[in-house]
Amino acid sequence: MDDRLIELYVRRGRLRERIGAQRVLLARALAVQAQVLLMDEPLANLDPPHQADWLQMVRELVAQGKTVVSVLHEISMALHAQQMLIMDQGRVTHQGGCAEAATHRALEAVFEHRITIHQLASQWVALPSATRPSGGLRPQLVRAARSG
């Protein structure tokens, strides 16, 4: 990792104090030039501009040949990954490319069709469904993986 990225995302305060410990952990991971980064909810408590900063950083890491695996609940952000692993109650239900229709259908199904996946400009987004199915929503987990 070159010093330019570390400066951009840490010294210049792009990640702000809001994320405190996350910022320190991220800086450490970048400083040791790890080939694989595992991130658990890296977007928690980040506003959209800082989420965009994170996405840009991940893209730069992937362009350098690094692998980034993130656990995300922000489905629209997860859809920017190359591959997605979808889990339901601790069990893998689907793995596939984020732009694939089968992945979109699997996401909608795991969320009991309370979300729909749409293309907006050149990206995929998850939107709340206009209709609400009966029954409660079980907590779900989406793991998004990027590799170079």
mmCIF file with all atom_site columns, C-alpha atoms in Angstrom:
data_model
loop_
_atom_site.group_PDB
_atom_site.id
_atom_site.type_symbol
_atom_site.label_atom_id
_atom_site.label_alt_id
_atom_site.label_comp_id
_atom_site.label_asym_id
_atom_site.label_entity_id
_atom_site.label_seq_id
_atom_site.pdbx_PDB_ins_code
_atom_site.Cartn_x
_atom_site.Cartn_y
_atom_site.Cartn_z
_atom_site.occupancy
_atom_site.B_iso_or_equiv
_atom_site.pdbx_formal_charge
_atom_site.auth_seq_id
_atom_site.auth_comp_id
_atom_site.auth_asym_id
_atom_site.auth_atom_id
_atom_site.pdbx_PDB_model_num
ATOM 1   C CA . MET A 1 1   ? 0.000   0.000   0.000   1.00 0.00 ? 1   MET A CA 1
ATOM 2   C CA . ASP A 1 2   ? 1.503   3.308   -0.909  1.00 0.00 ? 2   ASP A CA 1
ATOM 3   C CA . ASP A 1 3   ? 1.647   6.202   1.528   1.00 0.00 ? 3   ASP A CA 1
ATOM 4   C CA . ARG A 1 4   ? -0.764  8.147   -0.683  1.00 0.00 ? 4   ARG A CA 1
ATOM 5   C CA . LEU A 1 5   ? -3.708  5.919   0.307   1.00 0.00 ? 5   LEU A CA 1
ATOM 6   C CA . ILE A 1 6   ? -2.823  5.942   3.979   1.00 0.00 ? 6   ILE A CA 1
ATOM 7   C CA . GLU A 1 7   ? -2.606  9.729   3.885   1.00 0.00 ? 7   GLU A CA 1
ATOM 8   C CA . LEU A 1 8   ? -5.842  10.039  1.969   1.00 0.00 ? 8   LEU A CA 1
ATOM 9   C CA . TYR A 1 9   ? -7.884  7.869   4.305   1.00 0.00 ? 9   TYR A CA 1
ATOM 10  C CA . VAL A 1 10  ? -6.268  8.536   7.658   1.00 0.00 ? 10  VAL A CA 1
ATOM 11  C CA . ARG A 1 11  ? -4.092  11.634  7.943   1.00 0.00 ? 11  ARG A CA 1
ATOM 12  C CA . ARG A 1 12  ? -6.470  13.859  6.009   1.00 0.00 ? 12  ARG A CA 1
ATOM 13  C CA . GLY A 1 13  ? -9.306  12.667  8.213   1.00 0.00 ? 13  GLY A CA 1
ATOM 14  C CA . ARG A 1 14  ? -11.443 11.160  5.443   1.00 0.00 ? 14  ARG A CA 1
ATOM 15  C CA . LEU A 1 15  ? -12.751 8.588   7.893   1.00 0.00 ? 15  LEU A CA 1
ATOM 16  C CA . ARG A 1 16  ? -13.268 11.168  10.681  1.00 0.00 ? 16  ARG A CA 1
ATOM 17  C CA . GLU A 1 17  ? -13.344 10.530  14.389  1.00 0.00 ? 17  GLU A CA 1
ATOM 18  C CA . ARG A 1 18  ? -16.843 9.047   14.145  1.00 0.00 ? 18  ARG A CA 1
ATOM 19  C CA . ILE A 1 19  ? -15.377 5.683   13.456  1.00 0.00 ? 19  ILE A CA 1
ATOM 20  C CA . GLY A 1 20  ? -12.566 5.976   16.005  1.00 0.00 ? 20  GLY A CA 1
ATOM 21  C CA . ALA A 1 21  ? -11.297 2.446   16.516  1.00 0.00 ? 21  ALA A CA 1
ATOM 22  C CA . GLN A 1 22  ? -12.264 1.375   12.995  1.00 0.00 ? 22  GLN A CA 1
ATOM 23  C CA . ARG A 1 23  ? -9.994  4.066   11.588  1.00 0.00 ? 23  ARG A CA 1
ATOM 24  C CA . VAL A 1 24  ? -7.041  2.885   13.655  1.00 0.00 ? 24  VAL A CA 1
ATOM 25  C CA . LEU A 1 25  ? -7.607  -0.755  12.675  1.00 0.00 ? 25  LEU A CA 1
ATOM 26  C CA . LEU A 1 26  ? -7.921  0.162   9.017   1.00 0.00 ? 26  LEU A CA 1
ATOM 27  C CA . ALA A 1 27  ? -4.739  2.236   9.139   1.00 0.00 ? 27  ALA A CA 1
ATOM 28  C CA . ARG A 1 28  ? -2.889  -0.708  10.701  1.00 0.00 ? 28  ARG A CA 1
ATOM 29  C CA . ALA A 1 29  ? -4.169  -3.094  8.036   1.00 0.00 ? 29  ALA A CA 1
ATOM 30  C CA . LEU A 1 30  ? -3.097  -0.703  5.285   1.00 0.00 ? 30  LEU A CA 1
ATOM 31  C CA . ALA A 1 31  ? 0.298   -0.084  6.866   1.00 0.00 ? 31  ALA A CA 1
ATOM 32  C CA . VAL A 1 32  ? 1.263   -3.780  6.994   1.00 0.00 ? 32  VAL A CA 1
ATOM 33  C CA . GLN A 1 33  ? 0.334   -4.178  3.325   1.00 0.00 ? 33  GLN A CA 1
ATOM 34  C CA . ALA A 1 34  ? -1.810  -7.248  3.943   1.00 0.00 ? 34  ALA A CA 1
ATOM 35  C CA . GLN A 1 35  ? -2.730  -9.173  0.794   1.00 0.00 ? 35  GLN A CA 1
ATOM 36  C CA . VAL A 1 36  ? -6.154  -10.084 2.233   1.00 0.00 ? 36  VAL A CA 1
ATOM 37  C CA . LEU A 1 37  ? -8.339  -7.718  4.273   1.00 0.00 ? 37  LEU A CA 1
ATOM 38  C CA . LEU A 1 38  ? -11.295 -9.092  6.253   1.00 0.00 ? 38  LEU A CA 1
ATOM 39  C CA . MET A 1 39  ? -13.755 -6.391  7.288   1.00 0.00 ? 39  MET A CA 1
ATOM 40  C CA . ASP A 1 40  ? -16.753 -6.876  9.550   1.00 0.00 ? 40  ASP A CA 1
ATOM 41  C CA . GLU A 1 41  ? -19.353 -4.130  9.038   1.00 0.00 ? 41  GLU A CA 1
ATOM 42  C CA . PRO A 1 42  ? -16.799 -1.525  7.887   1.00 0.00 ? 42  PRO A CA 1
ATOM 43  C CA . LEU A 1 43  ? -19.592 0.884   6.900   1.00 0.00 ? 43  LEU A CA 1
ATOM 44  C CA . ALA A 1 44  ? -21.325 0.894   10.288  1.00 0.00 ? 44  ALA A CA 1
ATOM 45  C CA . ASN A 1 45  ? -21.944 4.469   11.436  1.00 0.00 ? 45  ASN A CA 1
ATOM 46  C CA . LEU A 1 46  ? -20.570 5.983   8.230   1.00 0.00 ? 46  LEU A CA 1
ATOM 47  C CA . ASP A 1 47  ? -22.561 8.557   6.303   1.00 0.00 ? 47  ASP A CA 1
ATOM 48  C CA . PRO A 1 48  ? -22.872 8.164   2.505   1.00 0.00 ? 48  PRO A CA 1
ATOM 49  C CA . PRO A 1 49  ? -19.843 10.332  1.594   1.00 0.00 ? 49  PRO A CA 1
ATOM 50  C CA . HIS A 1 50  ? -17.619 8.232   3.869   1.00 0.00 ? 50  HIS A CA 1
ATOM 51  C CA . GLN A 1 51  ? -19.139 5.029   2.498   1.00 0.00 ? 51  GLN A CA 1
ATOM 52  C CA . ALA A 1 52  ? -18.144 6.264   -0.972  1.00 0.00 ? 52  ALA A CA 1
ATOM 53  C CA . ASP A 1 53  ? -14.608 6.912   0.332   1.00 0.00 ? 53  ASP A CA 1
ATOM 54  C CA . TRP A 1 54  ? -14.483 3.346   1.647   1.00 0.00 ? 54  TRP A CA 1
ATOM 55  C CA . LEU A 1 55  ? -15.693 1.965   -1.688  1.00 0.00 ? 55  LEU A CA 1
ATOM 56  C CA . GLN A 1 56  ? -13.024 3.940   -3.564  1.00 0.00 ? 56  GLN A CA 1
ATOM 57  C CA . MET A 1 57  ? -10.355 2.672   -1.183  1.00 0.00 ? 57  MET A CA 1
ATOM 58  C CA . VAL A 1 58  ? -11.497 -0.937  -1.699  1.00 0.00 ? 58  VAL A CA 1
ATOM 59  C CA . ARG A 1 59  ? -11.426 -0.490  -5.469  1.00 0.00 ? 59  ARG A CA 1
ATOM 60  C CA . GLU A 1 60  ? -7.864  0.848   -5.267  1.00 0.00 ? 60  GLU A CA 1
ATOM 61  C CA . LEU A 1 61  ? -6.804  -2.083  -3.085  1.00 0.00 ? 61  LEU A CA 1
ATOM 62  C CA . VAL A 1 62  ? -8.348  -4.568  -5.525  1.00 0.00 ? 62  VAL A CA 1
ATOM 63  C CA . ALA A 1 63  ? -6.624  -2.814  -8.440  1.00 0.00 ? 63  ALA A CA 1
ATOM 64  C CA . GLN A 1 64  ? -3.345  -3.438  -6.589  1.00 0.00 ? 64  GLN A CA 1
ATOM 65  C CA . GLY A 1 65  ? -4.110  -7.166  -6.462  1.00 0.00 ? 65  GLY A CA 1
ATOM 66  C CA . LYS A 1 66  ? -5.367  -7.286  -2.880  1.00 0.00 ? 66  LYS A CA 1
ATOM 67  C CA . THR A 1 67  ? -8.394  -9.297  -1.789  1.00 0.00 ? 67  THR A CA 1
ATOM 68  C CA . VAL A 1 68  ? -11.064 -7.634  0.357   1.00 0.00 ? 68  VAL A CA 1
ATOM 69  C CA . VAL A 1 69  ? -13.805 -9.634  2.055   1.00 0.00 ? 69  VAL A CA 1
ATOM 70  C CA . SER A 1 70  ? -16.467 -7.594  3.848   1.00 0.00 ? 70  SER A CA 1
ATOM 71  C CA . VAL A 1 71  ? -19.531 -8.489  5.867   1.00 0.00 ? 71  VAL A CA 1
ATOM 72  C CA . LEU A 1 72  ? -22.125 -5.879  4.926   1.00 0.00 ? 72  LEU A CA 1
ATOM 73  C CA . HIS A 1 73  ? -25.770 -5.167  5.651   1.00 0.00 ? 73  HIS A CA 1
ATOM 74  C CA . GLU A 1 74  ? -25.772 -2.186  3.278   1.00 0.00 ? 74  GLU A CA 1
ATOM 75  C CA . ILE A 1 75  ? -27.031 -4.201  0.310   1.00 0.00 ? 75  ILE A CA 1
ATOM 76  C CA . SER A 1 76  ? -26.591 -1.463  -2.290  1.00 0.00 ? 76  SER A CA 1
ATOM 77  C CA . MET A 1 77  ? -22.942 -1.110  -1.268  1.00 0.00 ? 77  MET A CA 1
ATOM 78  C CA . ALA A 1 78  ? -22.468 -4.891  -1.268  1.00 0.00 ? 78  ALA A CA 1
ATOM 79  C CA . LEU A 1 79  ? -23.714 -4.962  -4.865  1.00 0.00 ? 79  LEU A CA 1
ATOM 80  C CA . HIS A 1 80  ? -20.542 -3.086  -5.891  1.00 0.00 ? 80  HIS A CA 1
ATOM 81  C CA . ALA A 1 81  ? -18.467 -6.190  -5.150  1.00 0.00 ? 81  ALA A CA 1
ATOM 82  C CA . GLN A 1 82  ? -17.434 -8.719  -7.754  1.00 0.00 ? 82  GLN A CA 1
ATOM 83  C CA . GLN A 1 83  ? -18.838 -11.707 -5.856  1.00 0.00 ? 83  GLN A CA 1
ATOM 84  C CA . MET A 1 84  ? -21.478 -12.077 -3.162  1.00 0.00 ? 84  MET A CA 1
ATOM 85  C CA . LEU A 1 85  ? -22.068 -14.825 -0.634  1.00 0.00 ? 85  LEU A CA 1
ATOM 86  C CA . ILE A 1 86  ? -25.608 -14.782 0.765   1.00 0.00 ? 86  ILE A CA 1
ATOM 87  C CA . MET A 1 87  ? -26.434 -16.456 4.064   1.00 0.00 ? 87  MET A CA 1
ATOM 88  C CA . ASP A 1 88  ? -29.727 -17.254 5.754   1.00 0.00 ? 88  ASP A CA 1
ATOM 89  C CA . GLN A 1 89  ? -29.698 -18.296 9.404   1.00 0.00 ? 89  GLN A CA 1
ATOM 90  C CA . GLY A 1 90  ? -26.003 -19.201 9.238   1.00 0.00 ? 90  GLY A CA 1
ATOM 91  C CA . ARG A 1 91  ? -26.309 -21.262 6.050   1.00 0.00 ? 91  ARG A CA 1
ATOM 92  C CA . VAL A 1 92  ? -24.936 -20.276 2.634   1.00 0.00 ? 92  VAL A CA 1
ATOM 93  C CA . THR A 1 93  ? -27.850 -20.031 0.209   1.00 0.00 ? 93  THR A CA 1
ATOM 94  C CA . HIS A 1 94  ? -26.131 -18.480 -2.810  1.00 0.00 ? 94  HIS A CA 1
ATOM 95  C CA . GLN A 1 95  ? -22.791 -17.400 -4.180  1.00 0.00 ? 95  GLN A CA 1
ATOM 96  C CA . GLY A 1 96  ? -22.451 -15.515 -7.432  1.00 0.00 ? 96  GLY A CA 1
ATOM 97  C CA . GLY A 1 97  ? -21.534 -12.371 -9.260  1.00 0.00 ? 97  GLY A CA 1
ATOM 98  C CA . CYS A 1 98  ? -23.149 -9.187  -8.022  1.00 0.00 ? 98  CYS A CA 1
ATOM 99  C CA . ALA A 1 99  ? -24.394 -8.234  -11.479 1.00 0.00 ? 99  ALA A CA 1
ATOM 100 C CA . GLU A 1 100 ? -26.033 -11.626 -12.080 1.00 0.00 ? 100 GLU A CA 1
ATOM 101 C CA . ALA A 1 101 ? -29.823 -11.943 -12.106 1.00 0.00 ? 101 ALA A CA 1
ATOM 102 C CA . ALA A 1 102 ? -29.590 -15.129 -10.011 1.00 0.00 ? 102 ALA A CA 1
ATOM 103 C CA . THR A 1 103 ? -27.796 -13.195 -7.260  1.00 0.00 ? 103 THR A CA 1
ATOM 104 C CA . HIS A 1 104 ? -30.472 -10.505 -7.344  1.00 0.00 ? 104 HIS A CA 1
ATOM 105 C CA . ARG A 1 105 ? -33.232 -13.118 -7.060  1.00 0.00 ? 105 ARG A CA 1
ATOM 106 C CA . ALA A 1 106 ? -31.400 -14.833 -4.187  1.00 0.00 ? 106 ALA A CA 1
ATOM 107 C CA . LEU A 1 107 ? -31.050 -11.513 -2.330  1.00 0.00 ? 107 LEU A CA 1
ATOM 108 C CA . GLU A 1 108 ? -34.715 -10.705 -2.785  1.00 0.00 ? 108 GLU A CA 1
ATOM 109 C CA . ALA A 1 109 ? -35.673 -14.194 -1.589  1.00 0.00 ? 109 ALA A CA 1
ATOM 110 C CA . VAL A 1 110 ? -33.478 -14.150 1.521   1.00 0.00 ? 110 VAL A CA 1
ATOM 111 C CA . PHE A 1 111 ? -35.102 -10.857 2.502   1.00 0.00 ? 111 PHE A CA 1
ATOM 112 C CA . GLU A 1 112 ? -38.523 -12.390 1.862   1.00 0.00 ? 112 GLU A CA 1
ATOM 113 C CA . HIS A 1 113 ? -39.085 -10.114 -1.151  1.00 0.00 ? 113 HIS A CA 1
ATOM 114 C CA . ARG A 1 114 ? -39.117 -7.032  1.071   1.00 0.00 ? 114 ARG A CA 1
ATOM 115 C CA . ILE A 1 115 ? -36.407 -5.577  -1.162  1.00 0.00 ? 115 ILE A CA 1
ATOM 116 C CA . THR A 1 116 ? -36.034 -5.457  -4.927  1.00 0.00 ? 116 THR A CA 1
ATOM 117 C CA . ILE A 1 117 ? -32.828 -5.041  -6.901  1.00 0.00 ? 117 ILE A CA 1
ATOM 118 C CA . HIS A 1 118 ? -32.815 -2.444  -9.680  1.00 0.00 ? 118 HIS A CA 1
ATOM 119 C CA . GLN A 1 119 ? -30.256 -0.994  -12.032 1.00 0.00 ? 119 GLN A CA 1
ATOM 120 C CA . LEU A 1 120 ? -29.841 2.750   -11.653 1.00 0.00 ? 120 LEU A CA 1
ATOM 121 C CA . ALA A 1 121 ? -27.423 4.407   -14.062 1.00 0.00 ? 121 ALA A CA 1
ATOM 122 C CA . SER A 1 122 ? -24.498 1.980   -14.097 1.00 0.00 ? 122 SER A CA 1
ATOM 123 C CA . GLN A 1 123 ? -24.989 0.405   -10.669 1.00 0.00 ? 123 GLN A CA 1
ATOM 124 C CA . TRP A 1 124 ? -27.304 -1.981  -8.867  1.00 0.00 ? 124 TRP A CA 1
ATOM 125 C CA . VAL A 1 125 ? -29.315 -0.766  -5.875  1.00 0.00 ? 125 VAL A CA 1
ATOM 126 C CA . ALA A 1 126 ? -31.587 -2.429  -3.338  1.00 0.00 ? 126 ALA A CA 1
ATOM 127 C CA . LEU A 1 127 ? -34.880 -0.674  -2.690  1.00 0.00 ? 127 LEU A CA 1
ATOM 128 C CA . PRO A 1 128 ? -37.647 -1.481  -0.226  1.00 0.00 ? 128 PRO A CA 1
ATOM 129 C CA . SER A 1 129 ? -40.421 -3.442  -1.860  1.00 0.00 ? 129 SER A CA 1
ATOM 130 C CA . ALA A 1 130 ? -43.730 -1.652  -2.380  1.00 0.00 ? 130 ALA A CA 1
ATOM 131 C CA . THR A 1 131 ? -45.589 -4.606  -0.893  1.00 0.00 ? 131 THR A CA 1
ATOM 132 C CA . ARG A 1 132 ? -44.896 -6.118  2.478   1.00 0.00 ? 132 ARG A CA 1
ATOM 133 C CA . PRO A 1 133 ? -45.274 -9.873  2.878   1.00 0.00 ? 133 PRO A CA 1
ATOM 134 C CA . SER A 1 134 ? -46.890 -11.209 6.020   1.00 0.00 ? 134 SER A CA 1
ATOM 135 C CA . GLY A 1 135 ? -44.688 -12.491 8.809   1.00 0.00 ? 135 GLY A CA 1
ATOM 136 C CA . GLY A 1 136 ? -41.580 -11.112 10.415  1.00 0.00 ? 136 GLY A CA 1
ATOM 137 C CA . LEU A 1 137 ? -38.246 -10.603 8.767   1.00 0.00 ? 137 LEU A CA 1
ATOM 138 C CA . ARG A 1 138 ? -35.435 -12.836 9.955   1.00 0.00 ? 138 ARG A CA 1
ATOM 139 C CA . PRO A 1 139 ? -32.065 -11.138 10.326  1.00 0.00 ? 139 PRO A CA 1
ATOM 140 C CA . GLN A 1 140 ? -29.884 -11.847 7.311   1.00 0.00 ? 140 GLN A CA 1
ATOM 141 C CA . LEU A 1 141 ? -26.210 -11.514 6.559   1.00 0.00 ? 141 LEU A CA 1
ATOM 142 C CA . VAL A 1 142 ? -24.589 -10.666 3.254   1.00 0.00 ? 142 VAL A CA 1
ATOM 143 C CA . ARG A 1 143 ? -20.910 -11.199 2.683   1.00 0.00 ? 143 ARG A CA 1
ATOM 144 C CA . ALA A 1 144 ? -19.435 -9.331  -0.229  1.00 0.00 ? 144 ALA A CA 1
ATOM 145 C CA . ALA A 1 145 ? -16.090 -10.409 -1.582  1.00 0.00 ? 145 ALA A CA 1
ATOM 146 C CA . ARG A 1 146 ? -13.744 -8.584  -3.910  1.00 0.00 ? 146 ARG A CA 1
ATOM 147 C CA . SER A 1 147 ? -10.583 -10.038 -5.311  1.00 0.00 ? 147 SER A CA 1
ATOM 148 C CA . GLY A 1 148 ? -8.060  -8.855  -7.787  1.00 0.00 ? 148 GLY A CA 1
#
